[in-house]
XYZ file of C-alpha atoms in Angstrom:
98
model
C -85.432 -0.428 91.595
C -88.127 -0.947 94.434
C -89.838 1.520 95.925
C -89.350 1.733 100.429
C -90.437 4.812 102.193
C -90.886 4.334 106.420
C -91.532 6.598 108.639
C -91.849 6.472 112.875
C -94.896 4.472 112.175
C -95.590 3.265 108.640
C -93.475 1.468 106.008
C -94.484 2.477 102.219
C -93.547 0.621 99.890
C -93.903 -1.768 96.212
C -96.585 -4.706 96.299
C -95.170 -7.631 96.179
C -97.204 -11.068 94.533
C -97.072 -12.501 98.477
C -99.482 -9.325 99.202
C -102.123 -11.362 97.809
C -103.735 -12.464 100.857
C -103.589 -8.962 102.509
C -105.238 -7.526 99.635
C -108.101 -9.252 98.975
C -108.784 -8.730 102.472
C -108.919 -5.141 101.723
C -110.419 -5.141 99.347
C -112.772 -7.731 100.526
C -114.615 -5.516 102.860
C -117.868 -3.935 102.193
C -116.552 0.252 102.869
C -113.711 -0.776 100.021
C -116.703 -2.773 97.678
C -119.448 0.499 98.305
C -116.734 2.607 96.254
C -116.564 0.371 93.180
C -118.683 -1.712 90.817
C -119.339 -5.621 91.911
C -117.212 -6.999 88.944
C -113.914 -5.463 90.282
C -114.272 -6.622 93.879
C -114.201 -10.203 92.563
C -111.486 -12.175 93.979
C -110.292 -12.853 90.687
C -110.243 -9.250 89.171
C -108.244 -7.814 92.335
C -105.707 -10.128 91.517
C -105.124 -9.549 88.380
C -105.037 -5.560 89.161
C -102.394 -6.904 92.403
C -100.022 -8.419 89.167
C -100.624 -5.249 87.265
C -99.373 -3.211 90.231
C -96.613 -5.648 90.672
C -95.797 -4.674 86.783
C -96.479 -1.135 87.030
C -92.929 -1.274 89.601
C -90.695 -2.172 86.568
C -92.445 0.240 84.101
C -89.214 2.559 82.734
C -90.032 5.077 83.028
C -92.384 4.938 86.105
C -95.787 6.526 86.519
C -98.202 4.833 88.547
C -97.290 3.836 91.860
C -99.582 1.425 93.900
C -97.800 1.167 97.159
C -98.739 -0.911 100.565
C -99.338 0.959 103.958
C -97.445 -1.860 106.083
C -97.863 -0.910 109.997
C -93.567 -1.156 111.007
C -94.132 -2.954 114.128
C -96.545 -5.386 113.298
C -95.609 -5.727 109.755
C -99.710 -6.344 108.895
C -100.791 -4.535 105.905
C -103.290 -1.974 106.929
C -103.883 -0.089 103.084
C -102.762 1.135 100.292
C -101.819 4.359 98.290
C -101.326 5.338 94.575
C -99.905 8.271 92.935
C -100.061 8.758 89.334
C -98.646 10.715 87.171
C -101.318 12.111 84.731
C -100.672 13.552 80.790
C -100.549 17.350 80.509
C -98.405 17.355 83.650
C -101.369 15.959 86.022
C -101.385 13.867 89.525
C -103.744 11.746 91.101
C -103.525 9.466 94.618
C -105.960 7.490 95.923
C -105.732 5.952 99.611
C -107.510 2.917 100.931
C -106.755 2.088 104.640
C -108.927 -0.563 107.075
């Protein structure tokens, strides 16, 4: 089941393969790249990540949620947010936006 959450101004949803252009635009930004090793900033690496995000959305039980942050009016991808359930009842989250 696809995850889709809406606020007054934003949509949070699962990644789709069609988001590749927006995802590569985010991951190629110099500010994004300051937080990651050079080898994790290539278009090839990030295309693979997007495919992995799509696969994770179909896992049961689902423990990894990498979501698109989309402007509700513009439908422009403006970032991503992640929630991960880790072993021992731990959780992790990340947020990236432009």
